[in-house]
PDB file of C-alpha atoms in Angstrom:
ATOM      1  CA  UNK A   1      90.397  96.134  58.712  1.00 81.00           C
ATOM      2  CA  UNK A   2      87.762  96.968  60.213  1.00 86.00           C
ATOM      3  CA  UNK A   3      87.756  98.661  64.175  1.00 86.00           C
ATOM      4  CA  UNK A   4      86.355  95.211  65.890  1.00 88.00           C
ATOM      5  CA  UNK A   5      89.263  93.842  63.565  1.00 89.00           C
ATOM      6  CA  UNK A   6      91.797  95.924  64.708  1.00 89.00           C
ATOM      7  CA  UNK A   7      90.312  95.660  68.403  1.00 89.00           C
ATOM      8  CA  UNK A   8      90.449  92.191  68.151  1.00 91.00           C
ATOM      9  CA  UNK A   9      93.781  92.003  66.738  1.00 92.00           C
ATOM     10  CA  UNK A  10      95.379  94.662  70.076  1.00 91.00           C
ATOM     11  CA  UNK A  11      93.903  92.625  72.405  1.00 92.00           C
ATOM     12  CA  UNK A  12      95.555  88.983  71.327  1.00 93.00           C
ATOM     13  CA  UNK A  13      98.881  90.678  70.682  1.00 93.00           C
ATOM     14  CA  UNK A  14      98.291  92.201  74.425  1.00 90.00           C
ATOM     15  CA  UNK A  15      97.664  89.028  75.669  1.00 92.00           C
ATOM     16  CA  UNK A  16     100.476  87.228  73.991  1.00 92.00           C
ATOM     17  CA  UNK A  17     102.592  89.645  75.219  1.00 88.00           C
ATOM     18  CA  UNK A  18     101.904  88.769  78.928  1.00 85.00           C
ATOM     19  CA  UNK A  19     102.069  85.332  78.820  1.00 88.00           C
ATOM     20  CA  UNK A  20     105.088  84.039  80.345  1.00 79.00           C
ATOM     21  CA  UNK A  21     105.405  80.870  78.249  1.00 89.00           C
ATOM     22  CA  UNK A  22     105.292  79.420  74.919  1.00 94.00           C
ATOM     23  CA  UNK A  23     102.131  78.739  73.078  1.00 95.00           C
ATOM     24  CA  UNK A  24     101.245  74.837  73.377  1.00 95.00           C
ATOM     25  CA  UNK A  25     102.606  73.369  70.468  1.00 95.00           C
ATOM     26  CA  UNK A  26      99.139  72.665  69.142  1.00 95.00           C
ATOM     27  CA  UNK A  27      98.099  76.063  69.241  1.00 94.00           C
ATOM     28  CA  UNK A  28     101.183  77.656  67.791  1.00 95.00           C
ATOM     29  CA  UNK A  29     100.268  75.120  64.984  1.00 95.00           C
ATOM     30  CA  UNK A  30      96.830  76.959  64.366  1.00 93.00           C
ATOM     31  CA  UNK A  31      98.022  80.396  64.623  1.00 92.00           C
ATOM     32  CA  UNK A  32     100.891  79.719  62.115  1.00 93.00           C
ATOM     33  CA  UNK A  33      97.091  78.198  59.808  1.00 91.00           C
ATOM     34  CA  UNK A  34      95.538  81.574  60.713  1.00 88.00           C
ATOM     35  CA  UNK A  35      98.558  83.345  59.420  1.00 88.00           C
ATOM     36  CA  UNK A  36      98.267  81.929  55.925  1.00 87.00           C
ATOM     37  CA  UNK A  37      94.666  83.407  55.489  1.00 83.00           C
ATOM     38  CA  UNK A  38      95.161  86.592  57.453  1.00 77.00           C
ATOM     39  CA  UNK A  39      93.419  89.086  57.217  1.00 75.00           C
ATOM     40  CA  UNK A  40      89.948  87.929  56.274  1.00 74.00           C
ATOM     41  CA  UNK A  41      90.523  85.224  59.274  1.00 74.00           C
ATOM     42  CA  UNK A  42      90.551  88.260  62.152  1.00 84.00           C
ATOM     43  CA  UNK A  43      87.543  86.097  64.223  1.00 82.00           C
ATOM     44  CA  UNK A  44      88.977  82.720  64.908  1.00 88.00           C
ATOM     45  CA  UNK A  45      91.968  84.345  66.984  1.00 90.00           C
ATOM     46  CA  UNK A  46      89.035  85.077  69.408  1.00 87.00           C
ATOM     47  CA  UNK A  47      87.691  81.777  69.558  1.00 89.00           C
ATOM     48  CA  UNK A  48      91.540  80.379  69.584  1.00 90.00           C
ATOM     49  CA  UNK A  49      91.654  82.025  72.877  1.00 93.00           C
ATOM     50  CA  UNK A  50      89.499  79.735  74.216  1.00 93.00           C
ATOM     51  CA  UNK A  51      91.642  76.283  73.609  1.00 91.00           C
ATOM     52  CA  UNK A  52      94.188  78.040  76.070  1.00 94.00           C
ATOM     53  CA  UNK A  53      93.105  79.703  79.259  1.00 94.00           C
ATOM     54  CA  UNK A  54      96.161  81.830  80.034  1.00 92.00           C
ATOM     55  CA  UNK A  55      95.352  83.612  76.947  1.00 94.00           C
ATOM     56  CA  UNK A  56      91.976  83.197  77.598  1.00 94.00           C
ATOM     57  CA  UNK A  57      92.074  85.251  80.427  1.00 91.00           C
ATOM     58  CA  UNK A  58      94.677  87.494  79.108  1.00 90.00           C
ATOM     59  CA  UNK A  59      92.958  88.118  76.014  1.00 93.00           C
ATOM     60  CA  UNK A  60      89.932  89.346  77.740  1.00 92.00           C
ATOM     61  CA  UNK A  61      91.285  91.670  80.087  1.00 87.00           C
ATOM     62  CA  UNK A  62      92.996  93.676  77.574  1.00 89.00           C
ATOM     63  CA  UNK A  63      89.600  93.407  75.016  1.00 91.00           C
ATOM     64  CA  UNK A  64      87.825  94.958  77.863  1.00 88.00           C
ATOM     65  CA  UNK A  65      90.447  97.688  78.555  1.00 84.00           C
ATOM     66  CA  UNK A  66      90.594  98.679  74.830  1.00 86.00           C
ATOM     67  CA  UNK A  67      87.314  98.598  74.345  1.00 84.00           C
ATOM     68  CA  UNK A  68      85.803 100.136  77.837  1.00 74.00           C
ATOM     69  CA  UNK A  69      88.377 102.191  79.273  1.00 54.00           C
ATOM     70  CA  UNK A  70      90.846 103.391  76.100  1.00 48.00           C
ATOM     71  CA  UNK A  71      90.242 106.952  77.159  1.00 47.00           C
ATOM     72  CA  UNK A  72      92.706 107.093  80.089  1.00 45.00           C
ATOM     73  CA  UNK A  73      95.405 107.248  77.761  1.00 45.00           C
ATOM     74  CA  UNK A  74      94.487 109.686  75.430  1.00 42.00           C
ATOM     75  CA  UNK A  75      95.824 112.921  77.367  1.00 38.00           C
ATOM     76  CA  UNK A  76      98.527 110.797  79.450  1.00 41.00           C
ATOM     77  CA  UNK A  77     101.704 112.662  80.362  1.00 39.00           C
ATOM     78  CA  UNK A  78     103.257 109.611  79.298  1.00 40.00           C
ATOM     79  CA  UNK A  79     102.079 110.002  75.853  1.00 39.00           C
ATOM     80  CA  UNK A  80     103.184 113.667  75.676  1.00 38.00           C
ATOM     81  CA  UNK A  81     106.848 112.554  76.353  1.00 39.00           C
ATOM     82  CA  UNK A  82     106.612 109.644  73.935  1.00 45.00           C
ATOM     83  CA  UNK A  83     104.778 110.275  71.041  1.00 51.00           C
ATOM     84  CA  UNK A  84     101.787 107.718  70.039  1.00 67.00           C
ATOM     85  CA  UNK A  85     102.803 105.782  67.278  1.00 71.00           C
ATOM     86  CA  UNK A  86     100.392 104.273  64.839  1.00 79.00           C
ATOM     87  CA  UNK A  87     100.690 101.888  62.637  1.00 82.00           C
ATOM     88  CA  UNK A  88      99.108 101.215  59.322  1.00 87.00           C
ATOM     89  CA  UNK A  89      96.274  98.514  58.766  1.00 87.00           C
ATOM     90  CA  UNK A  90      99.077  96.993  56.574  1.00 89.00           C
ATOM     91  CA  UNK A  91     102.431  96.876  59.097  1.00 89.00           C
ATOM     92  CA  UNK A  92      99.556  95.709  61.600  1.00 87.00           C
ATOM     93  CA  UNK A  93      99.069  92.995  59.567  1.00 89.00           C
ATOM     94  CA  UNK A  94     102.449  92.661  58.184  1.00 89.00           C
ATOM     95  CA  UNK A  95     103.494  92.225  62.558  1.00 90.00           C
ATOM     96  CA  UNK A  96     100.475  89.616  62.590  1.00 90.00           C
ATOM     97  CA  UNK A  97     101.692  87.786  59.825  1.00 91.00           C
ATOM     98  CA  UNK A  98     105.286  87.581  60.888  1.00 91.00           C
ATOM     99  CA  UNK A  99     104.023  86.827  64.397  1.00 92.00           C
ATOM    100  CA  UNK A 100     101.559  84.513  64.045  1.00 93.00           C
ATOM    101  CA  UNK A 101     103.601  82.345  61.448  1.00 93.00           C
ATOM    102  CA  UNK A 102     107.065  82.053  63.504  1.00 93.00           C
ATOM    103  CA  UNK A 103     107.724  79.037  65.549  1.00 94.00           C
ATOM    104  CA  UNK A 104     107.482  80.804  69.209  1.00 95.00           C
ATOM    105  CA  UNK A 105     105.103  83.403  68.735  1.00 93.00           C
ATOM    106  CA  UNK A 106     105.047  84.712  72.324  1.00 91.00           C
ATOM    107  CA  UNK A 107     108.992  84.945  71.791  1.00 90.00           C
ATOM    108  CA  UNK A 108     108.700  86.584  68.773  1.00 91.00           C
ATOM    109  CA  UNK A 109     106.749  89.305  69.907  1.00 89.00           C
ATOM    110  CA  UNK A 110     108.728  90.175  73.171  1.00 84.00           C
ATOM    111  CA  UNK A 111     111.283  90.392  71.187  1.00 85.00           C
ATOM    112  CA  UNK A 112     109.757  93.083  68.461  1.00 86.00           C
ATOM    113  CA  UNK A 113     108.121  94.985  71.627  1.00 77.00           C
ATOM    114  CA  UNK A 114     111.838  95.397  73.077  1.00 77.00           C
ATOM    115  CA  UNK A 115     113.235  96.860  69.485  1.00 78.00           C
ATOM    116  CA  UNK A 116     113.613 100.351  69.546  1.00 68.00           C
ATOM    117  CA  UNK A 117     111.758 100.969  66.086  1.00 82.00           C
ATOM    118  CA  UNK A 118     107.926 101.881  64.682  1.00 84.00           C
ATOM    119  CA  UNK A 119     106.629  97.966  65.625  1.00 86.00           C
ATOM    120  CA  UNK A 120     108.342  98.082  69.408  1.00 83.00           C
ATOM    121  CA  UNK A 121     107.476 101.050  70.070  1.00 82.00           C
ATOM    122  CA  UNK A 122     103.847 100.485  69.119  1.00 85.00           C
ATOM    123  CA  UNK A 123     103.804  97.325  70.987  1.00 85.00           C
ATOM    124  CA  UNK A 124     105.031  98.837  74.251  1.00 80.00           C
ATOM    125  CA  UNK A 125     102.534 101.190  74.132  1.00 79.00           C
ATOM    126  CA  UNK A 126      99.945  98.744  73.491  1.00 83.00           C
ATOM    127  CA  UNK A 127     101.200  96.710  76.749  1.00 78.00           C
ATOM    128  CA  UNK A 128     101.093 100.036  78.605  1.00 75.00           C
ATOM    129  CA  UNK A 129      97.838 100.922  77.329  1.00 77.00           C
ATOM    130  CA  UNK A 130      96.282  97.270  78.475  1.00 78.00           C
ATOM    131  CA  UNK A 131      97.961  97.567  81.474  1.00 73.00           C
ATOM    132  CA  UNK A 132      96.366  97.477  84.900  1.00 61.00           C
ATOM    133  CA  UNK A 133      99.470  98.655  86.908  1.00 61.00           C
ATOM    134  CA  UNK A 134      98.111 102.252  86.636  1.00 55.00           C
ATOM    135  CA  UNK A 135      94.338 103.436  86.200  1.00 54.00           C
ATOM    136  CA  UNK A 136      95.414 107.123  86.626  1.00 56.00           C
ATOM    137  CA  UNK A 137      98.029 107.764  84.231  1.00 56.00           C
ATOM    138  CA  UNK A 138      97.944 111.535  84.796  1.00 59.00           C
ATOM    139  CA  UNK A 139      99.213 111.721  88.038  1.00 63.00           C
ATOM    140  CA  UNK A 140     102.587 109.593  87.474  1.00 67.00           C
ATOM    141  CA  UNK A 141     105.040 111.447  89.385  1.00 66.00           C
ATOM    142  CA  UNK A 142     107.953 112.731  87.102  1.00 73.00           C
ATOM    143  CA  UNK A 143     110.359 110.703  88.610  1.00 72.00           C
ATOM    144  CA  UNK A 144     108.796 107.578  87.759  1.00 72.00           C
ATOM    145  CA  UNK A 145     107.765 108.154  84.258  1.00 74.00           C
ATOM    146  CA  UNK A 146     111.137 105.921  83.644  1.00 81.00           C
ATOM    147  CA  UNK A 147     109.380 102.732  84.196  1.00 79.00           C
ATOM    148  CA  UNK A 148     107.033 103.869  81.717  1.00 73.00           C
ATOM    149  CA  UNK A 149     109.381 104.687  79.215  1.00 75.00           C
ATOM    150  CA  UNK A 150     111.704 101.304  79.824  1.00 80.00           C
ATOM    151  CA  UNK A 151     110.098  98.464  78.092  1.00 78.00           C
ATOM    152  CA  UNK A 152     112.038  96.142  80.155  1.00 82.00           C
ATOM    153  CA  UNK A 153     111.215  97.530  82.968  1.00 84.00           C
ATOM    154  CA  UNK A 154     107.859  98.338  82.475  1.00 79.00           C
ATOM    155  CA  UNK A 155     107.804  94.427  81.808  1.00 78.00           C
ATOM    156  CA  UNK A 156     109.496  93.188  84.497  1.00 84.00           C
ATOM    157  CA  UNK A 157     107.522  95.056  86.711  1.00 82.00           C
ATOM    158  CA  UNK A 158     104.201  93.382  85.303  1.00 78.00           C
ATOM    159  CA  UNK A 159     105.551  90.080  85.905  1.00 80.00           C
ATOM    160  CA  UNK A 160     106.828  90.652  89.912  1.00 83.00           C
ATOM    161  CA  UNK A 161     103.211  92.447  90.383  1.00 77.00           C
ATOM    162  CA  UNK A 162     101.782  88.829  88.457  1.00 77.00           C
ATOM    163  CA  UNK A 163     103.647  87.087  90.968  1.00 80.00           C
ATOM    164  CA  UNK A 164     103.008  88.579  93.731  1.00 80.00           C
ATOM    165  CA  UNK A 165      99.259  88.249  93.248  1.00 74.00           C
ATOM    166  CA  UNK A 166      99.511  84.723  92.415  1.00 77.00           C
ATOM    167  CA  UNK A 167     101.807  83.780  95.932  1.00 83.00           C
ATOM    168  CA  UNK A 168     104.818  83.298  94.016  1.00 84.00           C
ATOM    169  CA  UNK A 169     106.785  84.819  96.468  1.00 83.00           C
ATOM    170  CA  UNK A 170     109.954  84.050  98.864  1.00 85.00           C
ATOM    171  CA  UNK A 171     110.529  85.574 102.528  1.00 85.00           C
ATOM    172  CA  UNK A 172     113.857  86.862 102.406  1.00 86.00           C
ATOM    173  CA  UNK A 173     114.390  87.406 106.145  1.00 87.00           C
ATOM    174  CA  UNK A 174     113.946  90.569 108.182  1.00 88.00           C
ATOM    175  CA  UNK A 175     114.881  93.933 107.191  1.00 86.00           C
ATOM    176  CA  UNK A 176     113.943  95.923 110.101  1.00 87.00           C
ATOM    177  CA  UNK A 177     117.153  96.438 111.398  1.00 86.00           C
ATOM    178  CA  UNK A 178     117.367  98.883 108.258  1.00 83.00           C
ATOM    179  CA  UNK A 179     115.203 100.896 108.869  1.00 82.00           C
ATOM    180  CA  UNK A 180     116.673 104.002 110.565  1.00 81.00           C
ATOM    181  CA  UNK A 181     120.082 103.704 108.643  1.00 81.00           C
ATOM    182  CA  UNK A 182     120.587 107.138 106.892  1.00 80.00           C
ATOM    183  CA  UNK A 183     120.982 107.127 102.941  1.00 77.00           C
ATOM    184  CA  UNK A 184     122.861 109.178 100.905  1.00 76.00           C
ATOM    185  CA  UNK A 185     121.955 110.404  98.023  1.00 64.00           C
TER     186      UNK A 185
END
């Protein structure tokens, strides 16, 4: 593959990763036909992106993180306390194939990214890496490096912040009469 290939590839993963839904049947139909020709059909998951706008829009944001603003990561203190894992053009297409041919492929892939092996941890830090939660990933405070370690966390996280900026949120009253009680540690 090719680096626009690979790009390509990163950024529809990413954005499959984020969506909080199935694919629409339809769709999920003409992945699993992508799947069967992979990798020589690397182009069409671009212009797949376009049937759905979720992963439209997904897909695009994380393209134009990998492609314009990859650096941040490279001298992260994150990535000095977990290694970067790559993977092969082959297991990347190997995770495609699988992905791309099962019957829920957003499913599918949340699940690999929470597996504590080669393929999760690659995919978790591919979400991290497309994230926008963080532009300055060298100044993470220690004690919150957890969250970017976690990828439950780090995922659940992304989805509150999501909702949050969408209004998908819930007034749960008033706290202020908590605010000078002491806490101990």
């Amino acid at each position: 593959m090719n680096n626009i290939d690979k790009l390509t590839l990163k950024a529809f993963l990413a954005a499959l990763m984020r969506l909080g839904e199935p694919l629409p049947d339809d769709l999920q139909n003409q992945l699993k036909e992508i799947s069967k020709t992979w990798p020589p059909d690397v182009d069409k998951l671009d212009a797949l992106t376009e049937i759905y706008p979720p992963l439209e829009d997904e897909y695009l944001e994380a393209r134009s993180i990998l492609q314009n603003d990859g650096e941040r990561f490279r001298s992260s203190s994150v990535q000095t306390v977990n290694e970067t894992v790559l993977l092969t053009d082959e297991k990347l297409i190997d995770l495609a194939v699988q992905i791309f041919s099962s019957e829920d492929s957003v499913n599918s892939l949340n699940q690999a990214y929470t597996e504590s092996n080669p393929i999760g941890q690659f995919l978790f830090q591919l979400r991290r890496q497309t994230s926008v939660m963080v532009k300055d990933s060298q100044n993470i405070p220690e004690e919150e490096l957890w969250v970017w370690q976690d990828p439950v966390v780090w995922a659940s996280l992304e989805r509150g912040l999501k909702q949050a900026q969408a209004g998908e949120v819930r007034y749960l009253g008033d706290f202020s009469q908590y605010a000078d009680l002491e806490i101990e540690d």
